[in-house]
Steps between C-alpha positions, in 0.01 A plus 500: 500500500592771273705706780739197498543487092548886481803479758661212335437699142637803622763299620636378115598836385676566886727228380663697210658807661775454673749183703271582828198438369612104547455529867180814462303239310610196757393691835180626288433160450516396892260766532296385249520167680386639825248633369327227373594275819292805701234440279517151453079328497443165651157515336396213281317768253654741258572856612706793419288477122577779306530557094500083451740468767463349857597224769408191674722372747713275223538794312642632776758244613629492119529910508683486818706237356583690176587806670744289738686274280489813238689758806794151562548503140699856541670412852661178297562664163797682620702432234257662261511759709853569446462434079403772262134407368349522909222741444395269211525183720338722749209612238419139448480381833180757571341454209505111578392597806218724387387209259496267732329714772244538222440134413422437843250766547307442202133464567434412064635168387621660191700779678647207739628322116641805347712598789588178614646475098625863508749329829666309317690773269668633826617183611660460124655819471640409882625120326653620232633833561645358884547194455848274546539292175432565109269186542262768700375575169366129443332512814304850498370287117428213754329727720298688266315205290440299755301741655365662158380170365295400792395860528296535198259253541414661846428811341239337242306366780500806714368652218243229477420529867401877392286398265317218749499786784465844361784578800860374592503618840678218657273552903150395346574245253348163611516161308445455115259176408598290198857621431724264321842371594682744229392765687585420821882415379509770360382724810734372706817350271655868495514520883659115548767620221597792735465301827680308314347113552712209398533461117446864434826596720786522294516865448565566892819341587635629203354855535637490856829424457506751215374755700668780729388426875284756446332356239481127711367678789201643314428201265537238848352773701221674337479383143382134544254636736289644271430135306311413856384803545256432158408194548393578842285781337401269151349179755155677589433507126582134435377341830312187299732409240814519742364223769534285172827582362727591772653218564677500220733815616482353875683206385769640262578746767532248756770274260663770396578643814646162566680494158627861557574425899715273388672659215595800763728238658720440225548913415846668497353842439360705794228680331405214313441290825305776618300586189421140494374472855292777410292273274447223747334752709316606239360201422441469859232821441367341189416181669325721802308750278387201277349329790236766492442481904600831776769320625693491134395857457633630785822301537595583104456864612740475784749262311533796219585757777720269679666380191506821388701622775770170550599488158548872424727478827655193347613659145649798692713249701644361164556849377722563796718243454484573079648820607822371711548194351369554063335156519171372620670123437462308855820344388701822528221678837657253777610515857273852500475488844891537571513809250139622544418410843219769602317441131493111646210617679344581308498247293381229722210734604391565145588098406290419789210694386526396135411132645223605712622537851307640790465807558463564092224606255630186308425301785110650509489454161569163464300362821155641325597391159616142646150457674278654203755225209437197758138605581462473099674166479648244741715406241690810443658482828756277411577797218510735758693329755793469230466865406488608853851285525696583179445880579623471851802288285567751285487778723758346709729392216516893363559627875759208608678470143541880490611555903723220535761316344873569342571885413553539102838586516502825358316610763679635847352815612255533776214721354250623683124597383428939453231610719289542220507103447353441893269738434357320181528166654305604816175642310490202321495317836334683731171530256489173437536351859315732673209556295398137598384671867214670300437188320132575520533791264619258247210284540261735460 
C-alpha cells in the first residue's frame, strides 16, 4: 500500500511549481486511479500489508472512492483555477486526499483516529479560505466541535481497548465481555456525529452551503464515509452489548429521516436540499449497520458508494448554475430547461438516481438495507415506506421546480454547458450506474 501513498506524497510538492502542474497532478491522479482499479482484491482478507498499512475489500471501495471524488473536485473547481491562491487550493486537495487514503488503510485503530481527526483541518482550511459567505466562518466552528467533542471520548476508550488487548490491530480483535454502556457510546458516538445521525446533524447543511463545491463534494462524497466506515470496523469489539442497545439509534434514524424527508420539501436553497437528503440516507446506513445482520452490512456499504457518487454529481449541478446565474435560490434557477437544455439531462438522470431508480447503486443500496430494517422489525416498514416516498418527493420537487416554470426575468440568454461540465457529470454517472453490473463485488 505504500507505492500508492508515495505517489500521492510526491504528488503535494508537484502542485507548487508552476499553472500546469493543475492538470500534471489531475492526469497523475487518473493514473493513480488505474492503478488501483488493476489491482483492485475481491478477497474478504486483508492484503497489500505493509508498515501498518493494508486492504480488505471496503478499504478498497472507500480508496477508489477518495481518489475519484478527490480527481472531480479539480475538473469542477475551474474557477479556482483561474484565481490566484490555485497551487494552495491545489496543495490541500492531495493532502486531503493522502489523509483520507490513509484513514482507510489503517490496519491500528489508533492510526485510523488520528488521521480520520487530522481530515478534518483540510476540509476547514477548504470552508473557510473558499467558501461563499462570511458566515463560512461559523460553520468550519460548527464543523470542528461537533466532531472534536464526540471525538475525545473515542480516543479514551481506544486507549482502554490497548490496555484490555495489548494490540489495536483492528483484523483480530473479537468481542469484549462485560463492557458498560459508556463505553460503547463512546466507541461509536464520534462516527454517528460524522455520519451525521439525526440530532447530531446540524453542522452539515450549514457546512455545505458554506462550502466551495469542492468542499461539498468531498464532505457528501468522501467525508461522511468515514463515520460508517468505523463503526463498521468498532462492531466486532462490541458484538454483546450492541444486540441490547441498538435500537435506540435504529429508531432515531428512522424518525429523523422522516423529520428531515420532510423538511427537504419545504427548502429554497439547492445545497441545502441536497445536504439534507444526504442525512436521510445516512440514517438509512445507520439503521442497516445497527441491525447487526449481512444484509445491513452490505447494503450500508453500497449506499455510501452510491451516495457518494449522486450527491457529489448533485452539488456540481448547483455550482453550474451558481456560476451563470449568482444564486442557488430555486426562486431565481427556473425554466432551466429553456436556457440550459442539454444540462436538463442531466439532471433528471442524477435526480433519478438520488431517489433510487434502477439501474443505480442507490437502488442496490436501499433494496438490502430495506430487507435487513424490515427483517429487524415489521413495524419499521411503515417508516420506511414514507422515507422511500418523501425522497422520491423531494427528488422530484428539486428536478421539476428547477427545469420548469416562468424564466426570472433577468434571464434571456441561451447558455450552454463547457465540455468540461459533461465530462464531470458523466463520471459521476457512469460509476454509479454501471457499477451495479458487478454488484457481486460489492457484496463481497
Amino acid at each position: 500500500m505504500l507505492k500508492y501513498l508515495l505517489m500521492v506524497m510526491f504528488l503535494i510538492p508537484l502542485s507548487g511549481l508552476n499553472k500546469e502542474s493543475w492538470w500534471l497532478v489531475q492526469l497523475n491522479k487518473f493514473i493513480l486511479i488505474f492503478i488501483l482499479i488493476c489491482s483492485m482484491s475481491v478477497m474478504l482478507f486483508t492484503e497489500n500489508i505493509s508498515m501498518m498499512f493494508g486492504c480488505d475489500m471496503i478499504s478498497y471501495g472507500m480508496i477508489l472512492l477518495s481518489v475519484w471524488v478527490s480527481n472531480l473536485m479539480l475538473l469542477s473547481s475551474q474557477k479556482i483555477y483561474d484565481s490566484l491562491y490555485d497551487k494552495l487550493f491545489l496543495m490541500l486537495i492531495l493532502l486531503l486526499m493522502f489523509l483520507l487514503m490513509c484513514a482507510f488503510m489503517s490496519l491500528s485503530l489508533l492510526m485510523f483516529y488520528i488521521f480520520f481527526e487530522a481530515s478534518l483541518v483540510p476540509t476547514l482550511l477548504l470552508i473557510l479560505g473558499w467558501g461563499y459567505q462570511p458566515e463560512r466562518i461559523q460553520a468550519g466552528i460548527y464543523l470542528l466541535f461537533y466532531t472534536l467533542f464526540a471525538s475525545m471520548p473515542l480516543l479514551i476508550s481506544i486507549l482502554y481497548i490497548y490496555n484490555c488487548y495489548g494490540m489495536l490491530i483492528m483484523m483480530s480483535f473479537y468481542s469484549l465481555e462485560n463492557i458498560s454502556f459508556l463505553f460503547y457510546l463512546s466507541m461509536i458516538m464520534a462516527f454517528l456525529v460524522k455520519m451525521p445521525i439525526f440530532l447530531f446533524h446540524l453542522w452539515l447543511p450549514k457546512a455545505h452551503v458554506e462550502a466551495p463545491v469542492s468542499g461539498s463534494m468531498i464532505l457528501a462524497g468522501v467525508l461522511l464515509k468515514l463515520g460508517g466506515y468505523g463503526i463498521m470496523r468498532v462492531f466486532v469489539l462490541m458484538y454483546s452489548i450492541c444486540i441490547y442497545y441498538n435500537i435506540i439509534w435504529i429508531i432515531i434514524s428512522l424518525l429523523g429521516g422522516l423529520m428531515i424527508s420532510l423538511l427537504c420539501l419545504c427548502q429554497i436553497d439547492m445545497k441545502s436540499l441536497i445536504a439534507y437528503s444526504s442525512v436521510v440516507h445516512m440514517g438509512l446506513v445507520v439503521s442497516g449497520l445497527m441491525t447487526m445482520n449481512h444484509w445491513g452490512f452490505y447494503g450500508s456499504y453500497v449506499m455510501m458508494i452510491g451516495h457518494g457518487l449522486c450527491s457529489s454529481g448533485l452539488f456540481c449541478l448547483v455550482n453550474i448554475l451558481y456560476e451563470r446565474m449568482g444564486s442557488r435560490s430555486m426562486l431565481i434557477n427556473k425554466g432551466m430547461l429553456v436556457i440550459m437544455p442539454s444540462m436538463g439531462l442531466w439532471w433528471f438522470l442524477l435526480s433519478s438516481s438520488n431517489m433510487a431508480a434502477p439501474p443505480s447503486l442507490n437502488l442496490l443500496g436501499e433494496i438490502l438495507l430495506i430487507n435487513s430494517i424490515i427483517s429487524w422489525s415489521d413495524f419499521s416498514m411503515i417508516m420506511i415506506a414514507l422515507m422511500s416516498f418523501l425522497s422520491a418527493s423531494y427528488s422530484l420537487y428539486l428536478y421539476s421546480y428547477i427545469q420548469h416554470g416562468n424564466l426570472y426575468s433577468g434571464m434571456y440568454c441561451y447558455m450552454g454547458g463547457y465540455f468540461r461540465e459533461y465530462l464531470l457529470m458523466f463520471m459521476h454517472w457512469v460509476p454509479l450506474n454501471l457499477l451495479i453490473i458487478k454488484s457481486d463485488m460489492f457484496l463481497l
